[in-house]
Short mmCIF file of C-alpha atoms in Angstrom, two decimals:
data_model
loop_
_atom_site.label_atom_id
_atom_site.label_comp_id
_atom_site.label_asym_id
_atom_site.label_seq_id
_atom_site.Cartn_x
_atom_site.Cartn_y
_atom_site.Cartn_z
CA GLY A 829 0.00 0.00 0.00
CA ALA A 830 0.93 3.66 -0.09
CA GLY A 831 3.46 4.85 2.42
CA VAL A 832 3.78 8.17 4.20
CA SER A 833 3.93 11.02 1.71
CA GLN A 834 5.24 14.53 2.24
CA SER A 835 5.09 17.69 0.19
CA PRO A 836 6.87 19.59 -1.08
CA SER A 837 10.00 17.49 -1.37
CA ASN A 838 12.12 20.63 -1.48
CA LYS A 839 11.36 24.16 -0.33
CA VAL A 840 13.60 27.18 -0.65
CA THR A 841 12.42 30.32 1.11
CA GLU A 842 13.73 33.67 2.22
CA LYS A 843 14.41 34.51 5.82
CA GLY A 844 11.29 35.94 7.47
CA LYS A 845 8.78 34.16 5.25
CA ASP A 846 6.26 31.59 6.52
CA VAL A 847 6.27 28.01 5.19
CA GLU A 848 3.84 25.10 5.39
CA LEU A 849 4.92 21.49 5.15
CA ARG A 850 2.40 18.73 4.56
CA CYS A 851 2.28 15.11 5.66
CA ASP A 852 -0.13 12.42 4.51
CA PRO A 853 0.15 9.37 6.79
CA ILE A 854 -0.50 5.74 5.99
CA SER A 855 -4.24 5.13 5.84
CA GLY A 856 -5.57 3.91 9.19
CA HIS A 857 -2.59 5.11 11.22
CA THR A 858 -3.87 7.13 14.17
CA ALA A 859 -0.50 8.36 15.41
CA LEU A 860 1.56 10.92 13.51
CA TYR A 861 4.98 12.37 14.34
CA TRP A 862 7.16 15.18 13.08
CA TYR A 863 10.95 15.06 13.36
CA ARG A 864 13.74 17.31 12.11
CA GLN A 865 17.05 16.11 10.70
CA SER A 866 19.82 18.66 10.61
CA LEU A 867 23.62 18.45 10.40
CA GLY A 868 24.27 19.96 13.77
CA GLN A 869 21.47 18.37 15.78
CA GLY A 870 20.87 14.97 14.23
CA LEU A 871 17.33 13.61 14.32
CA GLU A 872 15.09 15.49 16.75
CA PHE A 873 11.50 14.88 17.75
CA LEU A 874 9.17 17.84 17.25
CA ILE A 875 5.55 16.85 17.94
CA TYR A 876 3.26 13.83 18.23
CA PHE A 877 -0.42 13.56 17.31
CA GLN A 878 -2.89 10.96 18.46
CA GLY A 879 -5.88 11.51 16.25
CA ASN A 880 -6.30 15.27 15.99
CA SER A 881 -4.85 16.13 19.39
CA ALA A 882 -1.19 16.69 20.21
CA PRO A 883 -0.37 15.26 23.64
CA ASP A 884 3.35 15.88 23.19
CA LYS A 885 4.60 19.13 21.69
CA SER A 886 7.76 19.13 23.75
CA GLY A 887 10.14 19.16 20.78
CA LEU A 888 8.87 22.30 19.05
CA PRO A 889 11.90 24.62 19.22
CA SER A 890 10.04 27.94 19.47
CA ASP A 891 6.61 29.49 19.21
CA ARG A 892 7.30 30.12 15.52
CA PHE A 893 6.61 26.41 15.00
CA SER A 894 3.09 25.02 15.05
CA ALA A 895 1.33 21.98 13.68
CA GLU A 896 -2.20 20.77 13.21
CA ARG A 897 -3.91 17.63 12.11
CA THR A 898 -7.41 17.48 10.71
CA GLY A 899 -9.75 14.55 10.21
CA GLY A 900 -7.26 12.28 11.91
CA SER A 901 -5.26 12.22 8.69
CA VAL A 902 -3.26 14.97 6.99
CA SER A 903 -0.99 17.14 9.11
CA THR A 904 0.58 20.52 8.41
CA LEU A 905 3.71 21.86 10.08
CA THR A 906 3.93 25.65 9.87
CA ILE A 907 7.05 27.67 10.49
CA GLN A 908 6.51 31.42 10.80
CA ARG A 909 9.16 34.04 10.18
CA THR A 910 11.71 31.44 9.08
CA GLN A 911 15.32 31.74 10.19
CA GLN A 912 18.43 30.25 8.63
CA GLU A 913 18.76 27.82 11.54
CA ASP A 914 15.42 26.31 10.50
CA SER A 915 17.11 24.82 7.43
CA ALA A 916 16.83 21.04 7.78
CA VAL A 917 15.01 18.00 6.48
CA TYR A 918 11.59 17.70 8.12
CA LEU A 919 10.44 14.11 8.47
CA CYS A 920 6.96 12.84 9.14
CA ALA A 921 6.15 9.37 10.47
CA SER A 922 2.98 7.49 11.29
CA SER A 923 2.08 4.40 13.28
CA LEU A 924 -0.94 2.29 14.13
CA SER A 925 -0.77 3.13 17.85
CA ILE A 926 -2.29 -0.06 19.23
CA ALA A 927 -2.50 0.13 23.01
CA GLY A 928 -0.06 -2.18 24.77
CA LEU A 929 2.06 -2.88 21.71
CA THR A 930 5.32 -1.33 20.64
CA ASP A 931 4.59 0.77 17.61
CA THR A 932 6.72 0.80 14.51
CA GLN A 933 6.96 4.26 13.05
CA TYR A 934 7.01 4.48 9.25
CA PHE A 935 8.76 7.49 7.82
CA GLY A 936 8.08 9.63 4.79
CA PRO A 937 10.79 10.84 2.40
CA GLY A 938 11.02 14.23 4.08
CA THR A 939 10.87 17.87 3.02
CA ARG A 940 14.22 19.60 2.61
CA LEU A 941 13.82 23.20 3.76
CA THR A 942 16.45 25.77 2.87
CA VAL A 943 16.17 29.26 4.33
CA LEU A 944 18.28 31.83 2.49
CA GLY B 1239 16.69 12.41 30.01
CA ASP B 1240 16.69 9.50 27.59
CA SER B 1241 19.60 9.33 25.18
CA VAL B 1242 21.33 7.09 22.64
CA THR B 1243 25.03 7.05 21.89
CA GLN B 1244 26.32 5.48 18.71
CA MET B 1245 29.75 4.56 17.48
CA GLU B 1246 31.20 7.48 15.62
CA GLY B 1247 31.61 7.20 11.91
CA PRO B 1248 32.21 7.16 9.15
CA VAL B 1249 32.95 3.45 8.91
CA THR B 1250 34.53 2.03 5.77
CA LEU B 1251 34.83 -1.72 5.19
CA SER B 1252 35.56 -4.09 2.36
CA GLU B 1253 32.88 -6.38 0.99
CA GLU B 1254 32.38 -9.59 3.03
CA ALA B 1255 33.90 -8.02 6.17
CA PHE B 1256 32.28 -8.39 9.59
CA LEU B 1257 30.38 -5.35 10.79
CA THR B 1258 29.71 -4.07 14.29
CA ILE B 1259 28.15 -0.69 15.02
CA ASN B 1260 28.01 0.00 18.75
CA CYS B 1261 24.95 1.53 20.40
CA THR B 1262 24.37 2.23 24.08
CA TYR B 1263 21.42 3.94 25.70
CA THR B 1264 20.26 5.72 28.83
CA ALA B 1265 16.60 5.47 29.73
CA THR B 1266 14.32 5.05 32.69
CA GLY B 1267 12.59 1.71 32.74
CA TYR B 1268 12.85 -0.69 29.84
CA PRO B 1269 12.58 0.99 26.46
CA SER B 1270 12.05 -0.61 23.08
CA LEU B 1271 15.11 -0.44 20.85
CA PHE B 1272 15.37 0.02 17.11
CA TRP B 1273 17.83 0.23 14.26
CA TYR B 1274 16.75 2.37 11.32
CA VAL B 1275 18.64 2.65 8.02
CA GLN B 1276 18.73 5.49 5.52
CA TYR B 1277 19.97 4.47 2.07
CA PRO B 1278 21.30 7.21 -0.23
CA GLY B 1279 18.44 9.36 -1.49
CA GLU B 1280 15.82 7.43 0.46
CA GLY B 1281 13.82 7.85 3.66
CA LEU B 1282 14.34 6.18 7.02
CA GLN B 1283 13.40 2.51 7.09
CA LEU B 1284 13.07 0.24 10.08
CA LEU B 1285 15.79 -2.41 9.95
CA LEU B 1286 15.06 -4.34 13.15
CA LYS B 1287 13.73 -3.93 16.66
CA ALA B 1288 13.65 -5.55 20.11
CA THR B 1289 11.10 -4.82 22.79
CA LYS B 1290 12.49 -6.55 25.89
CA ALA B 1291 15.74 -7.68 27.45
CA ASP B 1292 17.55 -10.54 25.68
CA ASP B 1293 15.35 -10.20 22.60
CA LYS B 1294 17.25 -10.46 19.32
CA GLY B 1295 16.05 -8.49 16.34
CA SER B 1296 17.14 -9.62 12.89
CA ASN B 1297 16.57 -8.65 9.26
CA LYS B 1298 18.53 -8.83 5.99
CA GLY B 1299 21.41 -10.62 7.72
CA PHE B 1300 21.70 -7.92 10.41
CA GLU B 1301 21.23 -8.77 14.09
CA ALA B 1302 21.11 -6.88 17.37
CA THR B 1303 20.52 -8.18 20.90
CA TYR B 1304 18.90 -6.12 23.67
CA ARG B 1305 21.37 -6.24 26.57
CA LYS B 1306 19.89 -4.73 29.72
CA GLU B 1307 22.98 -5.34 31.84
CA THR B 1308 25.20 -3.30 29.51
CA THR B 1309 22.39 -1.03 28.20
CA SER B 1310 23.48 -1.84 24.66
CA PHE B 1311 21.99 -2.79 21.30
CA HIS B 1312 24.96 -3.31 18.98
CA LEU B 1313 24.28 -3.96 15.29
CA GLU B 1314 26.17 -6.82 13.62
CA LYS B 1315 26.39 -8.46 10.24
CA GLY B 1316 28.63 -11.33 9.35
CA SER B 1317 29.39 -10.42 5.74
CA VAL B 1318 28.56 -6.96 4.41
CA GLN B 1319 27.75 -6.11 0.82
CA VAL B 1320 28.18 -2.92 -1.20
CA SER B 1321 24.40 -2.50 -1.06
CA ASP B 1322 24.62 -2.13 2.75
CA SER B 1323 26.24 1.29 2.31
CA ALA B 1324 23.91 3.67 4.17
CA VAL B 1325 23.52 5.68 7.37
CA TYR B 1326 22.42 3.61 10.37
CA PHE B 1327 20.53 5.07 13.32
CA CYS B 1328 20.01 3.46 16.69
CA ALA B 1329 16.87 4.64 18.51
CA LEU B 1330 14.81 4.02 21.60
CA ASN B 1331 11.17 4.42 22.50
CA ALA B 1332 10.78 4.83 26.23
CA ARG B 1333 7.87 3.14 28.01
CA GLY B 1334 4.91 5.45 28.18
CA ALA B 1335 6.37 7.78 25.58
CA GLN B 1336 5.62 7.86 21.89
CA LYS B 1337 8.59 9.67 20.47
CA LEU B 1338 11.75 8.02 19.21
CA VAL B 1339 15.08 9.22 20.58
CA PHE B 1340 17.83 8.74 17.99
CA GLY B 1341 21.56 8.37 18.11
CA GLN B 1342 23.64 10.60 15.88
CA GLY B 1343 23.85 8.07 13.04
CA THR B 1344 26.78 6.11 11.62
CA ARG B 1345 27.65 6.38 7.94
CA LEU B 1346 28.76 3.02 6.56
CA THR B 1347 30.56 2.64 3.23
CA ILE B 1348 31.31 -0.78 1.79
CA ASN B 1349 33.95 -0.98 -0.93
CA PRO B 1350 33.98 -3.79 -3.49
#
């Protein structure tokens, strides 16, 4: 079946602009995650959704970052007033989230964000 | 907090060599442990996992054993191939938490 998809695959923006990154999880997966992969920081957790609610936002680096999920499916990560340090690959993952079992997270191909 | 420490790379080996990539972790309780692989130009893929002490995860000739006493989850393969060239990430998922905590990644290059 279809895997996790993300769009755009590449985004180049100017410092100070807002950007939106989209994630389409695997159908039926109730849990959705955003991570960031950058040279200096490695792979970092940003936010986790269970359905449409976000019980763990602990990884969002500043209030310029926000995310939402609608209909228990598609999620959008928004970065306002982008800075050069926001340049990274943004990864989305989804999982079935069955209570009592260890979930496997399936990752999308990522969106490479470059802030000039 | 929870953390994962991986063997520093890059690692370069010849085809058919034995591979070990070390991974140790710090976590409260008993986390689940994972190895993910990122092939050139591709996304992260789960390679193997183990959910409790002494479990052995295996896939594609790779193996890793969950060692609680040494808090380790070292990745091994008996005979590597050029197609194994990739970046390997060790990760943990703490009990009661949903997020994955990753090591810094180890770039592996296999020469023919």
